[in-house]
Coordinates of C-alpha atoms in Angstrom, one line a residue:
X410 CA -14.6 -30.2 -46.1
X411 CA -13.3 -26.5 -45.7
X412 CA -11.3 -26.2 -42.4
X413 CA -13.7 -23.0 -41.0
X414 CA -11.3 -19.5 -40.3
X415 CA -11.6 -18.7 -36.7
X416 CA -10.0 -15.6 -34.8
X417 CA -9.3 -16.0 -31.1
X418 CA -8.3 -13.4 -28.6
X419 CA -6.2 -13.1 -25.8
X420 CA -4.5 -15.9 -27.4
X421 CA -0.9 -15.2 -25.3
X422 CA -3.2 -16.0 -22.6
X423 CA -3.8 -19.1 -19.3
X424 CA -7.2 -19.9 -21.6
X425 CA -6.1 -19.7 -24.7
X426 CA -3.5 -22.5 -23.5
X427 CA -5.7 -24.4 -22.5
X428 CA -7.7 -24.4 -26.0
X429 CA -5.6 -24.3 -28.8
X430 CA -4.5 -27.4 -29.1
X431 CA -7.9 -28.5 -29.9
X432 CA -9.1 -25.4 -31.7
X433 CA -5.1 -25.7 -33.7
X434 CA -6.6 -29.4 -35.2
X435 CA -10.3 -28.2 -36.5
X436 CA -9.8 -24.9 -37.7
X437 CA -7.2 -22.0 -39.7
X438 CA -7.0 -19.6 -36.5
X439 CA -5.9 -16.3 -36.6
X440 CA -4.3 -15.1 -33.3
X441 CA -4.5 -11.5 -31.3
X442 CA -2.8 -10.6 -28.3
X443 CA -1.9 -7.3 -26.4
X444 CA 1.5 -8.9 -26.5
X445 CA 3.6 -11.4 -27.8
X446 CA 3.1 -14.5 -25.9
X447 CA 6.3 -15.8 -23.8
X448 CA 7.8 -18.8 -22.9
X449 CA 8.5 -22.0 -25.3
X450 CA 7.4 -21.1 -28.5
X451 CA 4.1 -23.3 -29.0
X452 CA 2.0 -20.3 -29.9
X453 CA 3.3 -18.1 -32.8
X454 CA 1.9 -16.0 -35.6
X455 CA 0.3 -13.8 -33.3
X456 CA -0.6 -10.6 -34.4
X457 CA -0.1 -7.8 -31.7
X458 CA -3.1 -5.4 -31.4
X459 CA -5.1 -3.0 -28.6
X460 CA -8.8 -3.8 -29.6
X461 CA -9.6 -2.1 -27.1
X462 CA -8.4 0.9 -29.5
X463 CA -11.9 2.4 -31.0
X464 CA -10.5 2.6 -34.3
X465 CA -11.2 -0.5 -35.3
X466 CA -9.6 0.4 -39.1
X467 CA -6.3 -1.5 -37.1
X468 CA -8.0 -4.7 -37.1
X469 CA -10.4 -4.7 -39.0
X470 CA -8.7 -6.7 -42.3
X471 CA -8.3 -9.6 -39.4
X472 CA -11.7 -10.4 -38.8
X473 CA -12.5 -10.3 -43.0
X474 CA -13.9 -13.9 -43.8
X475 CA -13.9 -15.6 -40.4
X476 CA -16.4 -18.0 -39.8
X477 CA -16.1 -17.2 -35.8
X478 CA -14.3 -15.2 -33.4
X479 CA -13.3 -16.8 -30.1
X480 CA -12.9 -13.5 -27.7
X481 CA -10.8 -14.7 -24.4
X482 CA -9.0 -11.2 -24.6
X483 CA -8.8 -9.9 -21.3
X484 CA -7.3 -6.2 -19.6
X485 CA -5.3 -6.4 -16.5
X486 CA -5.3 -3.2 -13.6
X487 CA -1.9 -2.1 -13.5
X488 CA -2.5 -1.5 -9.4
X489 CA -5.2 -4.1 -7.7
X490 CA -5.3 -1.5 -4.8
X491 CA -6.5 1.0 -6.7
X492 CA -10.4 1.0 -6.9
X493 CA -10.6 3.9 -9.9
X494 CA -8.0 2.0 -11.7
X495 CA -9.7 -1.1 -11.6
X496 CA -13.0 0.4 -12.8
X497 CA -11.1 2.0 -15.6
X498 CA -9.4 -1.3 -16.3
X499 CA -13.3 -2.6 -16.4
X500 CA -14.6 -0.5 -18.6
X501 CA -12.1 -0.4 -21.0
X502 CA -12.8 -4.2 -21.6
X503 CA -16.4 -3.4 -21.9
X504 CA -15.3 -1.2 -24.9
X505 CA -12.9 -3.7 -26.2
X506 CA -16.0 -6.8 -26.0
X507 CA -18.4 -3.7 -27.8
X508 CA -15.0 -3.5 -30.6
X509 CA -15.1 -7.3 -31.3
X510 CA -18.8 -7.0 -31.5
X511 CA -19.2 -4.4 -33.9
X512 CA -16.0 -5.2 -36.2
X513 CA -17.4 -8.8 -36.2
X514 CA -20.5 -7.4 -37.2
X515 CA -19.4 -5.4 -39.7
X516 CA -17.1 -8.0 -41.1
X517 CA -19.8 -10.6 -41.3
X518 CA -18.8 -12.5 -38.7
X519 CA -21.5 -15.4 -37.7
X520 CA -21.0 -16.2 -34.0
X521 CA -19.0 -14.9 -31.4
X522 CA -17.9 -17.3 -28.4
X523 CA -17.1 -15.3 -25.4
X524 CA -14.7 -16.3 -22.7
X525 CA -17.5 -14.9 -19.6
X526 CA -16.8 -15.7 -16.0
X527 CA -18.5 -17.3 -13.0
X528 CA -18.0 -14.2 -11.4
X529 CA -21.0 -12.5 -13.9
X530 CA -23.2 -13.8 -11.0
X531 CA -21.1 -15.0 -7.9
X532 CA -23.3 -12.8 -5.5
X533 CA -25.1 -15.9 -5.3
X534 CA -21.8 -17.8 -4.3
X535 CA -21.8 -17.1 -0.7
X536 CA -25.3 -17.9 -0.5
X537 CA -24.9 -21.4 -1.8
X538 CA -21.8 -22.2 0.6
X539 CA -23.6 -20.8 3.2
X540 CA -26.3 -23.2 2.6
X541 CA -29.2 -19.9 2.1
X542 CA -29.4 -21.3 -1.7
X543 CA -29.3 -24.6 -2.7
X544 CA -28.5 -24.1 -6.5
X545 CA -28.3 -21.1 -9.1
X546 CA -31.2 -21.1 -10.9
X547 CA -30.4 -20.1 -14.8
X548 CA -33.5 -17.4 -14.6
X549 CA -32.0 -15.7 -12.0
X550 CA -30.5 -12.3 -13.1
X551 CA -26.5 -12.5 -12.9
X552 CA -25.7 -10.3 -9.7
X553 CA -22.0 -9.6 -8.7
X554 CA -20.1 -7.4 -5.9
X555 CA -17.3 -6.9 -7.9
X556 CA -15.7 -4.7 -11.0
X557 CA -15.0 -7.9 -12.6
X558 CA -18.1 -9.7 -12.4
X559 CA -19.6 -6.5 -13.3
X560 CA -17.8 -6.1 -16.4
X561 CA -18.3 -9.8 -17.8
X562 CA -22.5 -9.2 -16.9
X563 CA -22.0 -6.5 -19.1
X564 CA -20.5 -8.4 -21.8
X565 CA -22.9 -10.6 -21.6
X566 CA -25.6 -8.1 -21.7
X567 CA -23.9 -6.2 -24.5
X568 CA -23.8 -9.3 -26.6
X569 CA -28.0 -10.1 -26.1
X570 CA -27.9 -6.6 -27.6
X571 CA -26.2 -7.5 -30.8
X572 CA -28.0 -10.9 -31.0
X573 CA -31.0 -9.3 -31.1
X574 CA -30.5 -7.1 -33.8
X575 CA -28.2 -3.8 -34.4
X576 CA -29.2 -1.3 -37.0
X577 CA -26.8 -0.9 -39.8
X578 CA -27.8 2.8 -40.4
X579 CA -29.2 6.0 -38.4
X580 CA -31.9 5.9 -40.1
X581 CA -33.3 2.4 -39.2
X582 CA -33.5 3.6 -35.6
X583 CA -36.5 4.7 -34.9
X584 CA -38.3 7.8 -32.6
X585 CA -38.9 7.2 -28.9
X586 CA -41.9 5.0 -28.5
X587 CA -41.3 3.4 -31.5
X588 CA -40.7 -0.2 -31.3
X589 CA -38.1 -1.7 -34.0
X590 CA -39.0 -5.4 -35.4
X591 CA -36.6 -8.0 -34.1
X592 CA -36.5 -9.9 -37.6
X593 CA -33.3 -9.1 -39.6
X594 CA -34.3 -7.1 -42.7
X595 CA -32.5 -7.2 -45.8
X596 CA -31.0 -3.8 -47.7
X597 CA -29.0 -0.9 -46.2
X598 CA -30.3 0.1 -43.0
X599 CA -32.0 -3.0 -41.7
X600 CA -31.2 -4.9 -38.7
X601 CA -28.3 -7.3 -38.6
X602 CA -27.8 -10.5 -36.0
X603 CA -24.2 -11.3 -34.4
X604 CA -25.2 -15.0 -32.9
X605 CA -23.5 -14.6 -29.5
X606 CA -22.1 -17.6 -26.9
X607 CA -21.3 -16.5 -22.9
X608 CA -19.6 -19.3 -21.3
X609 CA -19.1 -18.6 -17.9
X610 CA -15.7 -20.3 -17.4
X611 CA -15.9 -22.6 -13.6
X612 CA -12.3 -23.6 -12.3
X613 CA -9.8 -25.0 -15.3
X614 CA -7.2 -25.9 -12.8
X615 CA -5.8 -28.9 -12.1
X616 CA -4.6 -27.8 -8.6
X617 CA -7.7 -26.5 -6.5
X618 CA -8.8 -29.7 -4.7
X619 CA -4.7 -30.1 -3.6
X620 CA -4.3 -26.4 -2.7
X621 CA -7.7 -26.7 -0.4
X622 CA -6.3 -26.8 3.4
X623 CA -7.4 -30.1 4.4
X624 CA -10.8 -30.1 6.2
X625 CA -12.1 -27.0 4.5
X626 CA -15.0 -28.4 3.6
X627 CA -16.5 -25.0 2.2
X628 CA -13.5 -24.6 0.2
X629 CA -13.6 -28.2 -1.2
X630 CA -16.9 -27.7 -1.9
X631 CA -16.5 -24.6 -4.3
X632 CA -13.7 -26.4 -5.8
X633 CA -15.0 -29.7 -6.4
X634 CA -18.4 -27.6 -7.7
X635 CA -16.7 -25.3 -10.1
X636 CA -13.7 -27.8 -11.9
X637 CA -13.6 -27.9 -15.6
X638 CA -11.0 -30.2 -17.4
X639 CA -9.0 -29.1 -20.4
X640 CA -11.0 -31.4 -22.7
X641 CA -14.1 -29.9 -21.5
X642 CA -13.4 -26.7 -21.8
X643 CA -12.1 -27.2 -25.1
X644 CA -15.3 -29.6 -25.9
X645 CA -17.8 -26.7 -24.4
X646 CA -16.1 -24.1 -26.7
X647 CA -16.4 -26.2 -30.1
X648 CA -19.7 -27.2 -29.7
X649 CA -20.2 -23.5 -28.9
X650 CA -18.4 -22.5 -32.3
X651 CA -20.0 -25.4 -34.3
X652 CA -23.6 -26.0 -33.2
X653 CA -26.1 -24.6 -35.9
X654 CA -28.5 -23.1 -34.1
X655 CA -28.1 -21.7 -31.1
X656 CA -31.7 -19.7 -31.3
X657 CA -33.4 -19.3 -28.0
X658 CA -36.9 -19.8 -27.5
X659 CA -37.8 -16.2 -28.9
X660 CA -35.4 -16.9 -32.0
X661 CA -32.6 -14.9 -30.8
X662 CA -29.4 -16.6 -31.1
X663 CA -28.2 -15.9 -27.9
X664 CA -27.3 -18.3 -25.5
X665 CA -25.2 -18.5 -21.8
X666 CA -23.5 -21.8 -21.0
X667 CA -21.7 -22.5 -17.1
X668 CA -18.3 -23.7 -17.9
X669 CA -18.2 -27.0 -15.7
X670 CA -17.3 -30.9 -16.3
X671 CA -20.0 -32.7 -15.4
X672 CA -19.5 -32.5 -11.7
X673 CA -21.2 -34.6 -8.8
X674 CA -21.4 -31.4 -6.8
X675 CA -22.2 -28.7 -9.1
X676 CA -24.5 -26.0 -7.6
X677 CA -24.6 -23.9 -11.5
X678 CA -26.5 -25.9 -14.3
X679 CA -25.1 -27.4 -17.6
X680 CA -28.4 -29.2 -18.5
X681 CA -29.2 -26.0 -20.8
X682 CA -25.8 -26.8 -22.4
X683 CA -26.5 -30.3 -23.1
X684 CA -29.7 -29.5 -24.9
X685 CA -28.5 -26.8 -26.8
X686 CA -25.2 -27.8 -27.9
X687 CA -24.9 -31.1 -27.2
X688 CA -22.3 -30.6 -24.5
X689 CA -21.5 -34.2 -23.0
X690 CA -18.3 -33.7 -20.5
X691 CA -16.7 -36.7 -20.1
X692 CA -14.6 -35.6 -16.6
X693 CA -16.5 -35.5 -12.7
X694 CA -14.4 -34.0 -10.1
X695 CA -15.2 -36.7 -7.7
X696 CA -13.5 -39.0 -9.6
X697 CA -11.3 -36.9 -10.8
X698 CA -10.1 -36.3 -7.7
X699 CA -11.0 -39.2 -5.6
X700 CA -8.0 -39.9 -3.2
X701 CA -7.4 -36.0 -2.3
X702 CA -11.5 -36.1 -1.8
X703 CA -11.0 -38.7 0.7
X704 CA -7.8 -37.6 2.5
X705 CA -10.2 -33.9 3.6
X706 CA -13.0 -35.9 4.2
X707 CA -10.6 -38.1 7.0
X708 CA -9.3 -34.8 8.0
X709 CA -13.4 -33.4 8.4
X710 CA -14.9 -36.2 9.7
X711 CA -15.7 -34.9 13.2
X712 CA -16.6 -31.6 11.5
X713 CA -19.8 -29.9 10.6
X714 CA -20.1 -29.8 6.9
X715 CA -20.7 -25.9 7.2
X716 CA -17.7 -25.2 8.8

């Protein structure tokens, strides 16, 4: 069987470490970066490009004939103090995830898999520790406080937008009041589908638990709720890639996936992800960490869980 061509971005990057040894033995990858990556040479053949450059002419001959792109690419704020420079930073990866979209679109690109972010709703996250919530509910509307949550909402958003259908000429959009059909049309001007995966990417580290100070039990909490193990991740994203239909129950092929392990104490819901995709983790972080579990709970054991 044909190895299937998939691009990832961001691929110098802590997540892209983390996935492509896996996505390296299923598929011929093509690999974008700001910047070359450092250290010991594991990752090479990576083409250096801006996508968040508008003239997507530059990169467009890298997306031609890939099956999937894998979009992990991510802007940095030069200065974390500076609010305006962090909004700038913000939007300018809103206009590099509308870039991938629309050369992916273009290019006849299937299905994008998007590298999205717990913090496209962590509003709610307070609430939860603070025991006001008991669980994020997957109909609530993704709320954050942040530029950064903001900004991954908004790919998120951006991407329902694409799934749904994006007209492939002036002309095929219509006056105000007129409503546009949501079925993909054939022939020049018609509406076109990019299918469209959000994983909202928990806690892949190995070294939350430890770095808890012993007794936090709020801390652990969040830590224990949020832990994703490498294989996970890596299982979450090929299912994501590889699952034929992602349609939702409208039949847009859109879905929104928490990146988790299948934790004891999870408070966001990967049920939705089993159904859809299949996604069986095989990690818990209660197991996973079991003795540093047991050395806060010794250290908290004459303290309110709250605290």
């Amino acid at each position: 069987m044909m190895r299937r061509k998939v691009l990832v971005t961001g691929a110098a990057g802590t997540i892209a470490g983390l996935l492509l040894p896996a996505l390296q033995e299923r598929y011929d990858l093509t690999l974008l970066d700001v910047r070359a990556p450092q250290g010991d040479g594991r990752i090479s053949g990576v083409h250096v490009v801006d996508l968040t450059d508008r003239r997507r002419d530059a990169y467009r001959d890298l997306f031609r004939g890939c099956d999937a792109v894998v979009h992990l690419g991510f802007a940095h704020a030069a200065d974390g103090a500076d609010v305006d420079a962090r909004f700038a930073v913000e939007m300018a990866n809103v206009q590099m995830a509308y870039n991938v979209y629309q050369v992916a679109l273009e290019e006849n690109v299937r299905r994008v898999v998007v590298a999205s972010s717990n913090h496209a709703a962590d509003y709610y996250e307070d609430l939860i520790l603070d025991h006001a919530l008991d669980y994020l509910m997957p109909e609530l509307r993704p709320l954050s406080d942040n530029f950064y949550g903001w900004a991954k909402e908004s790919y998120e958003h951006l991407g329902f937008v694409f799934a749904t259908g994006i007209a492939t000429s002036a002309a095929a959009y219509a006056s105000p009041g007129t409503i546009i059909p949501h079925a993909p049309q054939a022939g020049d001007g018609g509406l076109r589908r990019l299918e469209n995966v959000q994983i909202r990417i928990g806690g892949p580290r190995e070294t939350d638990v430890a770095e808890c100070p012993l007794g936090d039990l709020r801390r652990l909490r969040r830590a224990l709720a949020v832990y994703i193990s490498q294989r996970d991740l890596a299982q979450l994203f090929i299912r994501s890639i590889e699952t034929e239909d992602i349609r939702d129950e409208r039949g847009v092929p859109f879905q929104v996936f928490y990146g988790i392990s299948g934790n004891s104490h999870a408070y966001w819901p990967i049920a939705h992800a089993r159904r859809v995709i299949g996604y069986a983790p095989q990690d818990n972080s209660e197991t996973r960490f079991a003795p540093l579990l047991a050395q806060h709970l010794a250290a908290a054991q004459n303290t309110p869980f709250a605290t």
